Amino acid sequence: MRTTNTQAAALLAAVLLAGCASTAPQYYSLADATPGAMPASGAAPAFVELAPVAMPERFARPQLVVRQKAAIDGPQVDILEEHRWSSSFENELRDALSSGIAGRLGAVDATKSGSPRGQAVTRIAVQLRQFDAVQGRRVDASFSWTVRRGDQGPSLACQLSLSEPVEGGGIDALARGAQRTTAKLADAIARSVTANACPG
C-alpha cells in the first residue's frame, strides 16, 4: 500500500512539473538581426538619441497583446501571459528602433550612453498611435515622430501607417511580423533624418 501511495505521489509530482514546464513563457525580440542599408543620400549625423517611446497604456506591458482572427472587428483582445517581449513593449520598441536607426545612418546610438559635451545630437521622439496584431493575418501599426538636429531650430514632424502581412497562424509568425514592422519604421525614420523630409 505504501509503495502504491509513493508511486501515485511521484506520478502526480511528474504531472505537475510537466504542466509547469509546458507553460513557461516564450520570449520575443523586436530587434532586427539584419538591419537595412544606410541611405545613399545626405550625410549621417554623428550621434542620434531616441526619447522613450510614447504609447497607449494598454501596450506598455511585456505580454503580447493580440486579436484573434475571428475577433478582428470586435473590441476583444488577448493578453498572452505565455508569450512575452524580452522587456516591456515600450523598452523593446525603443531599443530596437534606436539601434536600428543608428545602424542605418552609420551613427552612434547615444540613447543610453549620451554624447560628448559640445557634440551635435539628432534627437528623435516616436509615438505609437496604433498597434493591432491579428493572429494569422497582419500587424497594423501607426506611428508619428519628430526629428530635431541639435538643441535649437525647428523639428521635422512625420507620420506613417503600416500593414504587415503575417505568414502563418502561430504567435512566432505574429512576432516576426511585428519585427518587420519595426524594421520598416526604422528605415522610414532613418530616411527622414538623412533627407530632412518625411518619407513619401
mmCIF file of C-alpha atoms in Angstrom:
data_model
loop_
_atom_site.group_PDB
_atom_site.id
_atom_site.type_symbol
_atom_site.label_atom_id
_atom_site.label_comp_id
_atom_site.label_asym_id
_atom_site.label_seq_id
_atom_site.Cartn_x
_atom_site.Cartn_y
_atom_site.Cartn_z
ATOM 1 C CA MET A 1 0.000 0.000 0.000
ATOM 2 C CA ARG A 2 2.834 2.349 0.890
ATOM 3 C CA THR A 3 4.527 1.602 -2.442
ATOM 4 C CA THR A 4 1.319 2.406 -4.339
ATOM 5 C CA ASN A 5 0.930 5.719 -2.497
ATOM 6 C CA THR A 6 4.569 6.586 -3.163
ATOM 7 C CA GLN A 7 4.179 5.790 -6.840
ATOM 8 C CA ALA A 8 0.991 7.865 -7.046
ATOM 9 C CA ALA A 9 2.703 10.822 -5.363
ATOM 10 C CA ALA A 10 5.663 10.547 -7.717
ATOM 11 C CA LEU A 11 3.334 10.405 -10.726
ATOM 12 C CA LEU A 12 1.416 13.463 -9.507
ATOM 13 C CA ALA A 13 4.660 15.386 -8.996
ATOM 14 C CA ALA A 14 5.798 14.465 -12.502
ATOM 15 C CA VAL A 15 2.495 15.643 -13.988
ATOM 16 C CA LEU A 16 2.706 18.943 -12.092
ATOM 17 C CA LEU A 17 6.288 19.501 -13.205
ATOM 18 C CA ALA A 18 5.375 18.742 -16.800
ATOM 19 C CA GLY A 19 2.492 21.203 -16.553
ATOM 20 C CA CYS A 20 4.785 23.906 -15.222
ATOM 21 C CA ALA A 21 7.328 23.258 -17.954
ATOM 22 C CA SER A 22 4.710 23.474 -20.703
ATOM 23 C CA THR A 23 3.514 26.895 -19.528
ATOM 24 C CA ALA A 24 6.937 28.534 -19.308
ATOM 25 C CA PRO A 25 6.774 31.891 -21.151
ATOM 26 C CA GLN A 26 8.206 32.236 -24.641
ATOM 27 C CA TYR A 27 10.192 35.450 -25.164
ATOM 28 C CA TYR A 28 10.459 37.527 -28.354
ATOM 29 C CA SER A 29 12.566 40.433 -29.553
ATOM 30 C CA LEU A 30 11.781 43.276 -31.945
ATOM 31 C CA ALA A 31 15.470 43.763 -32.783
ATOM 32 C CA ASP A 32 16.245 43.248 -36.462
ATOM 33 C CA ALA A 33 19.165 40.852 -36.923
ATOM 34 C CA THR A 34 19.761 42.132 -40.473
ATOM 35 C CA PRO A 35 19.267 45.936 -40.428
ATOM 36 C CA GLY A 36 18.678 47.758 -43.690
ATOM 37 C CA ALA A 37 21.372 49.512 -45.644
ATOM 38 C CA MET A 38 22.384 53.075 -44.867
ATOM 39 C CA PRO A 39 20.505 55.628 -47.005
ATOM 40 C CA ALA A 40 22.555 56.707 -50.009
ATOM 41 C CA SER A 41 21.961 60.475 -49.972
ATOM 42 C CA GLY A 42 22.970 63.046 -47.386
ATOM 43 C CA ALA A 43 25.426 62.954 -44.517
ATOM 44 C CA ALA A 44 24.617 60.871 -41.473
ATOM 45 C CA PRO A 45 24.703 62.599 -38.081
ATOM 46 C CA ALA A 46 27.442 61.584 -35.673
ATOM 47 C CA PHE A 47 25.060 60.876 -32.782
ATOM 48 C CA VAL A 48 21.368 60.014 -32.598
ATOM 49 C CA GLU A 49 19.264 59.835 -29.445
ATOM 50 C CA LEU A 50 15.790 58.339 -29.164
ATOM 51 C CA ALA A 51 13.440 59.515 -26.426
ATOM 52 C CA PRO A 52 11.254 56.971 -24.597
ATOM 53 C CA VAL A 53 8.511 55.815 -26.976
ATOM 54 C CA ALA A 54 5.095 57.211 -26.091
ATOM 55 C CA MET A 55 2.260 54.691 -26.376
ATOM 56 C CA PRO A 56 -1.193 53.883 -25.004
ATOM 57 C CA GLU A 57 -1.074 52.289 -21.570
ATOM 58 C CA ARG A 58 -2.624 49.020 -22.795
ATOM 59 C CA PHE A 59 0.522 48.249 -24.794
ATOM 60 C CA ALA A 60 3.017 49.195 -22.059
ATOM 61 C CA ARG A 61 3.488 45.650 -20.767
ATOM 62 C CA PRO A 62 5.784 42.704 -21.555
ATOM 63 C CA GLN A 63 2.936 40.417 -22.676
ATOM 64 C CA LEU A 64 1.909 40.322 -26.338
ATOM 65 C CA VAL A 65 -1.484 41.936 -26.927
ATOM 66 C CA VAL A 66 -3.238 40.332 -29.892
ATOM 67 C CA ARG A 67 -6.590 39.901 -31.566
ATOM 68 C CA GLN A 68 -7.913 36.526 -32.615
ATOM 69 C CA LYS A 69 -8.700 36.242 -36.321
ATOM 70 C CA ALA A 70 -12.388 35.715 -35.511
ATOM 71 C CA ALA A 71 -12.488 38.904 -33.413
ATOM 72 C CA ILE A 72 -10.813 41.209 -35.952
ATOM 73 C CA ASP A 73 -13.751 43.655 -35.962
ATOM 74 C CA GLY A 74 -14.581 43.367 -32.276
ATOM 75 C CA PRO A 75 -13.243 45.106 -29.163
ATOM 76 C CA GLN A 76 -11.816 41.967 -27.535
ATOM 77 C CA VAL A 77 -8.049 41.497 -27.249
ATOM 78 C CA ASP A 78 -6.000 38.761 -25.617
ATOM 79 C CA ILE A 79 -3.081 39.476 -23.268
ATOM 80 C CA LEU A 80 -0.828 36.463 -23.686
ATOM 81 C CA GLU A 81 0.866 35.628 -20.393
ATOM 82 C CA GLU A 82 2.837 32.796 -22.009
ATOM 83 C CA HIS A 83 4.140 34.925 -24.912
ATOM 84 C CA ARG A 84 6.188 37.984 -23.915
ATOM 85 C CA TRP A 85 8.624 40.527 -25.264
ATOM 86 C CA SER A 86 12.085 40.296 -23.743
ATOM 87 C CA SER A 87 11.319 43.537 -21.846
ATOM 88 C CA SER A 88 8.288 45.805 -21.587
ATOM 89 C CA PHE A 89 6.962 46.654 -25.050
ATOM 90 C CA GLU A 90 7.906 50.330 -24.863
ATOM 91 C CA ASN A 91 11.500 49.459 -23.919
ATOM 92 C CA GLU A 92 11.692 46.689 -26.523
ATOM 93 C CA LEU A 93 10.471 49.051 -29.234
ATOM 94 C CA ARG A 94 12.814 51.848 -28.166
ATOM 95 C CA ASP A 95 15.869 49.563 -28.081
ATOM 96 C CA ALA A 96 15.076 48.061 -31.493
ATOM 97 C CA LEU A 97 14.463 51.465 -33.070
ATOM 98 C CA SER A 98 17.451 53.258 -31.552
ATOM 99 C CA SER A 99 19.949 50.600 -32.612
ATOM 100 C CA GLY A 100 18.242 50.135 -35.976
ATOM 101 C CA ILE A 101 18.182 53.842 -36.823
ATOM 102 C CA ALA A 102 21.802 54.369 -35.729
ATOM 103 C CA GLY A 103 22.911 51.345 -37.760
ATOM 104 C CA ARG A 104 21.139 52.542 -40.879
ATOM 105 C CA LEU A 105 22.686 56.005 -40.519
ATOM 106 C CA GLY A 106 26.169 54.854 -39.597
ATOM 107 C CA ALA A 107 25.781 56.944 -36.444
ATOM 108 C CA VAL A 108 26.499 56.400 -32.759
ATOM 109 C CA ASP A 109 23.462 55.429 -30.691
ATOM 110 C CA ALA A 110 23.556 57.892 -27.780
ATOM 111 C CA THR A 111 20.177 56.817 -26.405
ATOM 112 C CA LYS A 112 21.624 55.348 -23.211
ATOM 113 C CA SER A 113 25.278 56.346 -23.179
ATOM 114 C CA GLY A 114 24.854 60.026 -24.041
ATOM 115 C CA SER A 115 27.240 62.044 -26.217
ATOM 116 C CA PRO A 116 30.389 64.100 -25.621
ATOM 117 C CA ARG A 117 29.878 67.674 -24.488
ATOM 118 C CA GLY A 118 29.546 70.033 -27.422
ATOM 119 C CA GLN A 119 28.754 67.216 -29.861
ATOM 120 C CA ALA A 120 25.700 67.789 -32.048
ATOM 121 C CA VAL A 121 22.974 65.200 -31.468
ATOM 122 C CA THR A 122 19.977 64.418 -33.639
ATOM 123 C CA ARG A 123 17.106 63.792 -31.243
ATOM 124 C CA ILE A 124 14.165 61.630 -32.264
ATOM 125 C CA ALA A 125 10.855 61.178 -30.455
ATOM 126 C CA VAL A 126 8.413 58.440 -31.528
ATOM 127 C CA GLN A 127 4.764 57.964 -30.621
ATOM 128 C CA LEU A 128 2.953 54.673 -31.188
ATOM 129 C CA ARG A 129 -0.629 55.509 -32.090
ATOM 130 C CA GLN A 130 -1.917 52.071 -33.140
ATOM 131 C CA PHE A 131 -0.568 48.538 -32.928
ATOM 132 C CA ASP A 132 -3.137 45.921 -33.881
ATOM 133 C CA ALA A 133 -1.724 42.398 -34.166
ATOM 134 C CA VAL A 134 -4.186 39.896 -35.646
ATOM 135 C CA GLN A 135 -3.230 36.230 -35.493
ATOM 136 C CA GLY A 136 -2.848 34.647 -38.905
ATOM 137 C CA ARG A 137 -3.494 37.907 -40.772
ATOM 138 C CA ARG A 138 -1.419 41.042 -40.255
ATOM 139 C CA VAL A 139 0.075 43.685 -37.990
ATOM 140 C CA ASP A 140 -1.469 47.131 -38.452
ATOM 141 C CA ALA A 141 0.529 49.947 -36.893
ATOM 142 C CA SER A 142 0.547 53.723 -36.956
ATOM 143 C CA PHE A 143 3.366 55.962 -35.727
ATOM 144 C CA SER A 144 4.350 59.608 -35.612
ATOM 145 C CA TRP A 145 7.787 61.024 -34.886
ATOM 146 C CA THR A 146 9.773 64.211 -34.687
ATOM 147 C CA VAL A 147 13.404 64.839 -35.613
ATOM 148 C CA ARG A 148 15.394 67.728 -34.167
ATOM 149 C CA ARG A 149 19.013 68.428 -35.081
ATOM 150 C CA GLY A 150 20.771 69.868 -32.045
ATOM 151 C CA ASP A 151 19.016 71.752 -29.269
ATOM 152 C CA GLN A 152 17.953 74.682 -31.418
ATOM 153 C CA GLY A 153 15.953 75.088 -34.573
ATOM 154 C CA PRO A 154 12.682 73.650 -35.856
ATOM 155 C CA SER A 155 11.820 69.979 -35.706
ATOM 156 C CA LEU A 156 10.571 67.791 -38.522
ATOM 157 C CA ALA A 157 7.262 66.011 -37.803
ATOM 158 C CA CYS A 158 6.289 62.854 -39.713
ATOM 159 C CA GLN A 159 3.789 60.029 -39.520
ATOM 160 C CA LEU A 160 3.493 56.574 -41.037
ATOM 161 C CA SER A 161 0.913 53.786 -41.165
ATOM 162 C CA LEU A 162 1.998 50.220 -41.896
ATOM 163 C CA SER A 163 0.178 46.954 -42.560
ATOM 164 C CA GLU A 164 2.479 43.930 -42.473
ATOM 165 C CA PRO A 165 1.100 40.535 -43.583
ATOM 166 C CA VAL A 166 1.639 37.629 -41.207
ATOM 167 C CA GLU A 167 2.591 34.331 -42.788
ATOM 168 C CA GLY A 168 1.353 31.508 -40.595
ATOM 169 C CA GLY A 169 -1.075 31.310 -37.730
ATOM 170 C CA GLY A 170 1.223 30.967 -34.738
ATOM 171 C CA ILE A 171 2.476 33.585 -32.302
ATOM 172 C CA ASP A 172 6.032 33.169 -33.671
ATOM 173 C CA ALA A 173 4.798 34.361 -37.070
ATOM 174 C CA LEU A 174 2.994 37.283 -35.446
ATOM 175 C CA ALA A 175 6.159 38.297 -33.565
ATOM 176 C CA ARG A 176 8.148 38.182 -36.816
ATOM 177 C CA GLY A 177 5.509 40.419 -38.406
ATOM 178 C CA ALA A 178 5.936 42.902 -35.548
ATOM 179 C CA GLN A 179 9.708 42.725 -36.022
ATOM 180 C CA ARG A 180 9.378 43.521 -39.752
ATOM 181 C CA THR A 181 7.037 46.412 -38.917
ATOM 182 C CA THR A 182 9.649 47.827 -36.530
ATOM 183 C CA ALA A 183 12.378 47.463 -39.164
ATOM 184 C CA LYS A 184 10.271 49.345 -41.728
ATOM 185 C CA LEU A 185 9.685 52.132 -39.206
ATOM 186 C CA ALA A 186 13.433 52.347 -38.546
ATOM 187 C CA ASP A 187 14.006 52.598 -42.314
ATOM 188 C CA ALA A 188 11.479 55.429 -42.629
ATOM 189 C CA ILE A 189 12.873 57.388 -39.680
ATOM 190 C CA ALA A 190 16.442 56.990 -40.943
ATOM 191 C CA ARG A 191 15.389 58.298 -44.371
ATOM 192 C CA SER A 192 13.673 61.304 -42.775
ATOM 193 C CA VAL A 193 16.852 62.119 -40.841
ATOM 194 C CA THR A 194 19.042 61.839 -43.930
ATOM 195 C CA ALA A 195 16.739 63.784 -46.264
ATOM 196 C CA ASN A 196 15.386 66.172 -43.623
ATOM 197 C CA ALA A 197 11.964 65.361 -45.063
ATOM 198 C CA CYS A 198 9.203 62.891 -44.328
ATOM 199 C CA PRO A 199 9.229 59.737 -46.477
ATOM 200 C CA GLY A 200 6.730 59.972 -49.344
#
